[in-house]
Amino acid sequence: MTRRRMLALGTIAVVIVVTLTGWRWWHHRSPYGPEVLKATATLRLVDQATADAAFDGQQLVVPSDGAQVFLGQVRWTPPPQAKPGAMLIIAVLDKRTRTLPGIISTRSNRPDQVGSGSDGVLDAVEQHYPWLQGVGAREVNGGFHSSGNVVVVTSVDATPVTYSFVLHPAHPDTPQEYAVASAPAAVDDLMVALISVGPDRQIYWAERLLN
């Protein structure tokens, strides 16, 4: 192989590496940062009647003895542009036990764009952000299990989002891998975070909104 040919191949390799690096940077770059959304969060302890009223009288999970009802809202300014298929995740994490609420009720002005559940992307989120340790699934008998839930918002226009959950006293026989956030808890024990995820499940950013 001639020196000229070797130099040409080397140049091609450099171009490929630079191109892939540039594409990866662009692919994982959010079209907007958290400062654009100016998101805020509230969370307070309420009685069941107050929580039900926030959901137009719909009865939420009936609390048991010793349970606590929490009601909150996350509000943001819709960004001027967003990639189709991107989503926001609202996570409420008990900082004491690194656990999520078991069930979350949620609503917004775009009811078809807001729901609650679990999402596999949270496993990668807690790897990127150690302060969110606990939002992902836990390994159980060779598999993975998610006991807690988050709020998933599939449209950046679905603001504000109102959410409510009930924390029950922990059952002493519940294995740690199946545990969820439990009562008694103070509002200051619960962190509220907003996570931005791209259309190809890439993690754009995470912001701590409360506590």
mmCIF file of C-alpha atoms in Angstrom:
data_model
loop_
_atom_site.group_PDB
_atom_site.id
_atom_site.type_symbol
_atom_site.label_atom_id
_atom_site.label_comp_id
_atom_site.label_asym_id
_atom_site.label_seq_id
_atom_site.Cartn_x
_atom_site.Cartn_y
_atom_site.Cartn_z
ATOM 1 C CA MET A 1 0.000 0.000 0.000
ATOM 2 C CA THR A 2 1.407 3.354 -1.023
ATOM 3 C CA ARG A 3 1.904 6.194 1.425
ATOM 4 C CA ARG A 4 -0.593 8.299 -0.494
ATOM 5 C CA ARG A 5 -3.229 5.570 -0.233
ATOM 6 C CA MET A 6 -2.567 5.181 3.489
ATOM 7 C CA LEU A 7 -2.962 8.934 4.014
ATOM 8 C CA ALA A 8 -6.215 8.911 2.035
ATOM 9 C CA LEU A 9 -7.646 6.053 4.110
ATOM 10 C CA GLY A 10 -6.571 7.798 7.293
ATOM 11 C CA THR A 11 -8.320 10.974 6.190
ATOM 12 C CA ILE A 12 -11.515 9.048 5.441
ATOM 13 C CA ALA A 13 -11.409 7.425 8.877
ATOM 14 C CA VAL A 14 -11.024 10.805 10.565
ATOM 15 C CA VAL A 15 -13.938 12.211 8.583
ATOM 16 C CA ILE A 16 -16.144 9.257 9.604
ATOM 17 C CA VAL A 17 -15.253 9.660 13.282
ATOM 18 C CA VAL A 18 -15.888 13.410 13.183
ATOM 19 C CA THR A 19 -19.201 12.878 11.356
ATOM 20 C CA LEU A 20 -20.399 10.263 13.849
ATOM 21 C CA THR A 21 -19.335 12.427 16.777
ATOM 22 C CA GLY A 22 -21.190 15.400 15.319
ATOM 23 C CA TRP A 23 -24.312 13.335 14.644
ATOM 24 C CA ARG A 24 -24.262 11.926 18.166
ATOM 25 C CA TRP A 25 -23.917 15.422 19.630
ATOM 26 C CA TRP A 26 -26.831 16.696 17.524
ATOM 27 C CA HIS A 27 -28.950 13.607 18.228
ATOM 28 C CA HIS A 28 -28.631 14.008 22.013
ATOM 29 C CA ARG A 29 -28.955 17.783 22.003
ATOM 30 C CA SER A 30 -32.311 19.049 23.191
ATOM 31 C CA PRO A 31 -33.952 21.757 21.050
ATOM 32 C CA TYR A 32 -34.540 23.600 24.341
ATOM 33 C CA GLY A 33 -33.092 23.546 27.836
ATOM 34 C CA PRO A 34 -34.832 23.590 31.218
ATOM 35 C CA GLU A 35 -34.302 27.349 31.437
ATOM 36 C CA VAL A 36 -36.718 27.775 28.511
ATOM 37 C CA LEU A 37 -39.538 25.917 30.262
ATOM 38 C CA LYS A 38 -39.128 27.815 33.560
ATOM 39 C CA ALA A 39 -40.888 24.903 35.250
ATOM 40 C CA THR A 40 -42.167 25.123 38.819
ATOM 41 C CA ALA A 41 -43.684 22.507 41.110
ATOM 42 C CA THR A 42 -45.958 22.520 44.140
ATOM 43 C CA LEU A 43 -46.761 19.711 46.574
ATOM 44 C CA ARG A 44 -48.843 19.739 49.749
ATOM 45 C CA LEU A 45 -50.594 17.444 52.180
ATOM 46 C CA VAL A 46 -54.382 17.584 51.798
ATOM 47 C CA ASP A 47 -57.481 15.683 52.810
ATOM 48 C CA GLN A 48 -59.177 13.352 50.359
ATOM 49 C CA ALA A 49 -62.012 15.773 49.628
ATOM 50 C CA THR A 50 -59.519 18.423 48.473
ATOM 51 C CA ALA A 51 -57.729 15.970 46.209
ATOM 52 C CA ASP A 52 -61.003 14.697 44.763
ATOM 53 C CA ALA A 53 -62.160 18.274 44.091
ATOM 54 C CA ALA A 54 -58.977 18.930 42.094
ATOM 55 C CA PHE A 55 -60.046 16.024 39.864
ATOM 56 C CA ASP A 56 -63.626 17.271 39.374
ATOM 57 C CA GLY A 57 -64.982 15.189 42.226
ATOM 58 C CA GLN A 58 -63.606 11.894 40.937
ATOM 59 C CA GLN A 59 -62.773 9.698 43.924
ATOM 60 C CA LEU A 60 -59.101 8.825 43.999
ATOM 61 C CA VAL A 61 -57.473 5.992 45.896
ATOM 62 C CA VAL A 62 -59.220 5.689 49.260
ATOM 63 C CA PRO A 63 -56.616 6.139 51.988
ATOM 64 C CA SER A 64 -56.326 3.566 54.762
ATOM 65 C CA ASP A 65 -55.606 4.282 58.430
ATOM 66 C CA GLY A 66 -52.400 6.255 58.753
ATOM 67 C CA ALA A 67 -52.270 7.095 55.039
ATOM 68 C CA GLN A 68 -51.483 10.552 53.668
ATOM 69 C CA VAL A 69 -52.907 12.296 50.599
ATOM 70 C CA PHE A 70 -50.622 14.573 48.566
ATOM 71 C CA LEU A 71 -51.673 17.012 45.859
ATOM 72 C CA GLY A 72 -49.353 18.952 43.574
ATOM 73 C CA GLN A 73 -48.923 20.646 40.238
ATOM 74 C CA VAL A 74 -46.115 21.146 37.729
ATOM 75 C CA ARG A 75 -46.354 24.128 35.433
ATOM 76 C CA TRP A 76 -44.065 25.253 32.613
ATOM 77 C CA THR A 77 -43.912 27.547 29.605
ATOM 78 C CA PRO A 78 -44.305 25.567 26.354
ATOM 79 C CA PRO A 79 -41.093 25.841 24.287
ATOM 80 C CA PRO A 80 -41.136 27.468 20.846
ATOM 81 C CA GLN A 81 -40.079 24.191 19.265
ATOM 82 C CA ALA A 82 -40.028 20.532 20.220
ATOM 83 C CA LYS A 83 -39.175 17.325 18.387
ATOM 84 C CA PRO A 84 -42.189 15.120 17.548
ATOM 85 C CA GLY A 85 -42.277 12.102 19.829
ATOM 86 C CA ALA A 86 -40.383 13.760 22.679
ATOM 87 C CA MET A 87 -41.853 13.601 26.168
ATOM 88 C CA LEU A 88 -41.542 14.920 29.708
ATOM 89 C CA ILE A 89 -41.551 12.773 32.840
ATOM 90 C CA ILE A 90 -42.510 14.053 36.277
ATOM 91 C CA ALA A 91 -41.006 11.938 39.058
ATOM 92 C CA VAL A 92 -41.769 12.201 42.776
ATOM 93 C CA LEU A 93 -39.019 10.443 44.706
ATOM 94 C CA ASP A 94 -38.895 9.757 48.452
ATOM 95 C CA LYS A 95 -35.352 10.855 49.281
ATOM 96 C CA ARG A 96 -35.248 8.734 52.440
ATOM 97 C CA THR A 97 -35.856 5.382 50.768
ATOM 98 C CA ARG A 98 -35.242 6.213 47.065
ATOM 99 C CA THR A 99 -38.729 4.951 46.199
ATOM 100 C CA LEU A 100 -41.604 6.246 44.047
ATOM 101 C CA PRO A 101 -45.332 6.421 44.899
ATOM 102 C CA GLY A 102 -47.204 3.266 43.977
ATOM 103 C CA ILE A 103 -50.096 4.981 42.170
ATOM 104 C CA ILE A 104 -50.340 8.544 40.827
ATOM 105 C CA SER A 105 -53.520 10.190 39.527
ATOM 106 C CA THR A 106 -52.927 12.964 36.999
ATOM 107 C CA ARG A 107 -54.802 15.431 34.792
ATOM 108 C CA SER A 108 -54.163 18.390 32.468
ATOM 109 C CA ASN A 109 -55.864 20.424 29.761
ATOM 110 C CA ARG A 110 -54.662 17.721 27.338
ATOM 111 C CA PRO A 111 -55.962 14.559 29.041
ATOM 112 C CA ASP A 112 -54.984 12.338 26.125
ATOM 113 C CA GLN A 113 -51.344 13.447 26.492
ATOM 114 C CA VAL A 114 -50.874 12.748 30.205
ATOM 115 C CA GLY A 115 -50.827 9.480 32.105
ATOM 116 C CA SER A 116 -49.021 7.567 34.824
ATOM 117 C CA GLY A 117 -47.000 4.378 34.845
ATOM 118 C CA SER A 118 -43.417 3.253 34.466
ATOM 119 C CA ASP A 119 -40.973 3.637 31.599
ATOM 120 C CA GLY A 120 -37.797 1.715 30.817
ATOM 121 C CA VAL A 121 -35.922 4.915 29.978
ATOM 122 C CA LEU A 122 -35.824 5.644 33.729
ATOM 123 C CA ASP A 123 -33.184 2.921 34.109
ATOM 124 C CA ALA A 124 -30.848 5.050 31.995
ATOM 125 C CA VAL A 125 -31.960 8.253 33.733
ATOM 126 C CA GLU A 126 -30.736 7.106 37.129
ATOM 127 C CA GLN A 127 -27.428 6.092 35.562
ATOM 128 C CA HIS A 128 -26.986 9.601 34.137
ATOM 129 C CA TYR A 129 -28.180 11.376 37.285
ATOM 130 C CA PRO A 130 -27.144 9.748 40.587
ATOM 131 C CA TRP A 131 -29.435 12.135 42.496
ATOM 132 C CA LEU A 132 -32.354 10.337 40.788
ATOM 133 C CA GLN A 133 -31.262 6.912 42.013
ATOM 134 C CA GLY A 134 -34.428 4.911 42.639
ATOM 135 C CA VAL A 135 -36.548 5.964 39.655
ATOM 136 C CA GLY A 136 -35.500 2.926 37.602
ATOM 137 C CA ALA A 137 -36.477 -0.735 37.836
ATOM 138 C CA ARG A 138 -34.983 -3.094 40.399
ATOM 139 C CA GLU A 139 -33.539 -6.508 39.689
ATOM 140 C CA VAL A 140 -35.784 -9.271 41.017
ATOM 141 C CA ASN A 141 -35.038 -12.995 40.503
ATOM 142 C CA GLY A 142 -33.040 -12.382 37.358
ATOM 143 C CA GLY A 143 -35.579 -9.931 35.908
ATOM 144 C CA PHE A 144 -36.544 -6.341 36.526
ATOM 145 C CA HIS A 145 -39.533 -4.932 38.366
ATOM 146 C CA SER A 146 -40.919 -1.407 38.822
ATOM 147 C CA SER A 147 -43.194 -0.979 41.837
ATOM 148 C CA GLY A 148 -43.560 2.792 41.655
ATOM 149 C CA ASN A 149 -45.003 5.097 39.021
ATOM 150 C CA VAL A 150 -44.249 8.458 37.419
ATOM 151 C CA VAL A 151 -46.237 10.945 35.344
ATOM 152 C CA VAL A 152 -45.599 10.720 31.594
ATOM 153 C CA VAL A 153 -46.411 13.780 29.464
ATOM 154 C CA THR A 154 -46.334 13.239 25.697
ATOM 155 C CA SER A 155 -47.018 16.861 24.707
ATOM 156 C CA VAL A 156 -45.131 19.942 25.899
ATOM 157 C CA ASP A 157 -48.423 21.847 25.563
ATOM 158 C CA ALA A 158 -50.091 19.793 28.319
ATOM 159 C CA THR A 159 -49.364 22.334 31.040
ATOM 160 C CA PRO A 160 -50.114 22.600 33.886
ATOM 161 C CA VAL A 161 -50.193 19.008 35.105
ATOM 162 C CA THR A 162 -52.013 18.286 38.361
ATOM 163 C CA TYR A 163 -51.108 15.096 40.231
ATOM 164 C CA SER A 164 -52.126 13.355 43.433
ATOM 165 C CA PHE A 165 -51.043 10.229 45.274
ATOM 166 C CA VAL A 166 -51.650 8.430 48.556
ATOM 167 C CA LEU A 167 -48.855 7.117 50.744
ATOM 168 C CA HIS A 168 -49.814 4.179 52.936
ATOM 169 C CA PRO A 169 -47.867 2.941 55.955
ATOM 170 C CA ALA A 170 -45.224 0.441 54.894
ATOM 171 C CA HIS A 171 -46.002 -3.225 55.445
ATOM 172 C CA PRO A 172 -43.145 -4.756 57.467
ATOM 173 C CA ASP A 173 -43.120 -7.934 55.337
ATOM 174 C CA THR A 174 -42.716 -6.133 51.979
ATOM 175 C CA PRO A 175 -39.328 -6.983 50.369
ATOM 176 C CA GLN A 176 -37.233 -3.897 49.609
ATOM 177 C CA GLU A 177 -37.290 -4.600 45.860
ATOM 178 C CA TYR A 178 -41.096 -4.277 45.884
ATOM 179 C CA ALA A 179 -41.292 -1.278 48.209
ATOM 180 C CA VAL A 180 -42.940 2.019 47.268
ATOM 181 C CA ALA A 181 -42.886 5.399 48.974
ATOM 182 C CA SER A 182 -44.739 5.113 52.275
ATOM 183 C CA ALA A 183 -46.249 7.139 55.109
ATOM 184 C CA PRO A 184 -45.540 8.962 57.279
ATOM 185 C CA ALA A 185 -43.732 11.491 55.099
ATOM 186 C CA ALA A 186 -43.293 15.248 55.123
ATOM 187 C CA VAL A 187 -43.437 17.296 51.932
ATOM 188 C CA ASP A 188 -39.729 18.047 52.383
ATOM 189 C CA ASP A 189 -38.990 14.300 52.194
ATOM 190 C CA LEU A 190 -40.283 14.170 48.612
ATOM 191 C CA MET A 191 -38.315 15.432 45.624
ATOM 192 C CA VAL A 192 -40.099 16.479 42.425
ATOM 193 C CA ALA A 193 -38.049 16.261 39.222
ATOM 194 C CA LEU A 194 -38.768 16.989 35.573
ATOM 195 C CA ILE A 195 -37.043 14.814 32.953
ATOM 196 C CA SER A 196 -36.860 15.533 29.213
ATOM 197 C CA VAL A 197 -36.632 12.540 26.857
ATOM 198 C CA GLY A 198 -36.167 12.633 23.075
ATOM 199 C CA PRO A 199 -38.142 10.747 20.411
ATOM 200 C CA ASP A 200 -35.490 8.008 20.208
ATOM 201 C CA ARG A 201 -35.417 7.534 23.994
ATOM 202 C CA GLN A 202 -32.325 9.718 24.366
ATOM 203 C CA ILE A 203 -32.109 11.587 27.660
ATOM 204 C CA TYR A 204 -31.942 15.335 27.126
ATOM 205 C CA TRP A 205 -31.828 16.655 30.696
ATOM 206 C CA ALA A 206 -33.275 16.379 34.204
ATOM 207 C CA GLU A 207 -34.118 19.245 36.550
ATOM 208 C CA ARG A 208 -34.866 19.196 40.252
ATOM 209 C CA LEU A 209 -37.955 21.344 40.773
ATOM 210 C CA LEU A 210 -38.749 20.858 44.456
ATOM 211 C CA ASN A 211 -36.835 19.746 47.559
#
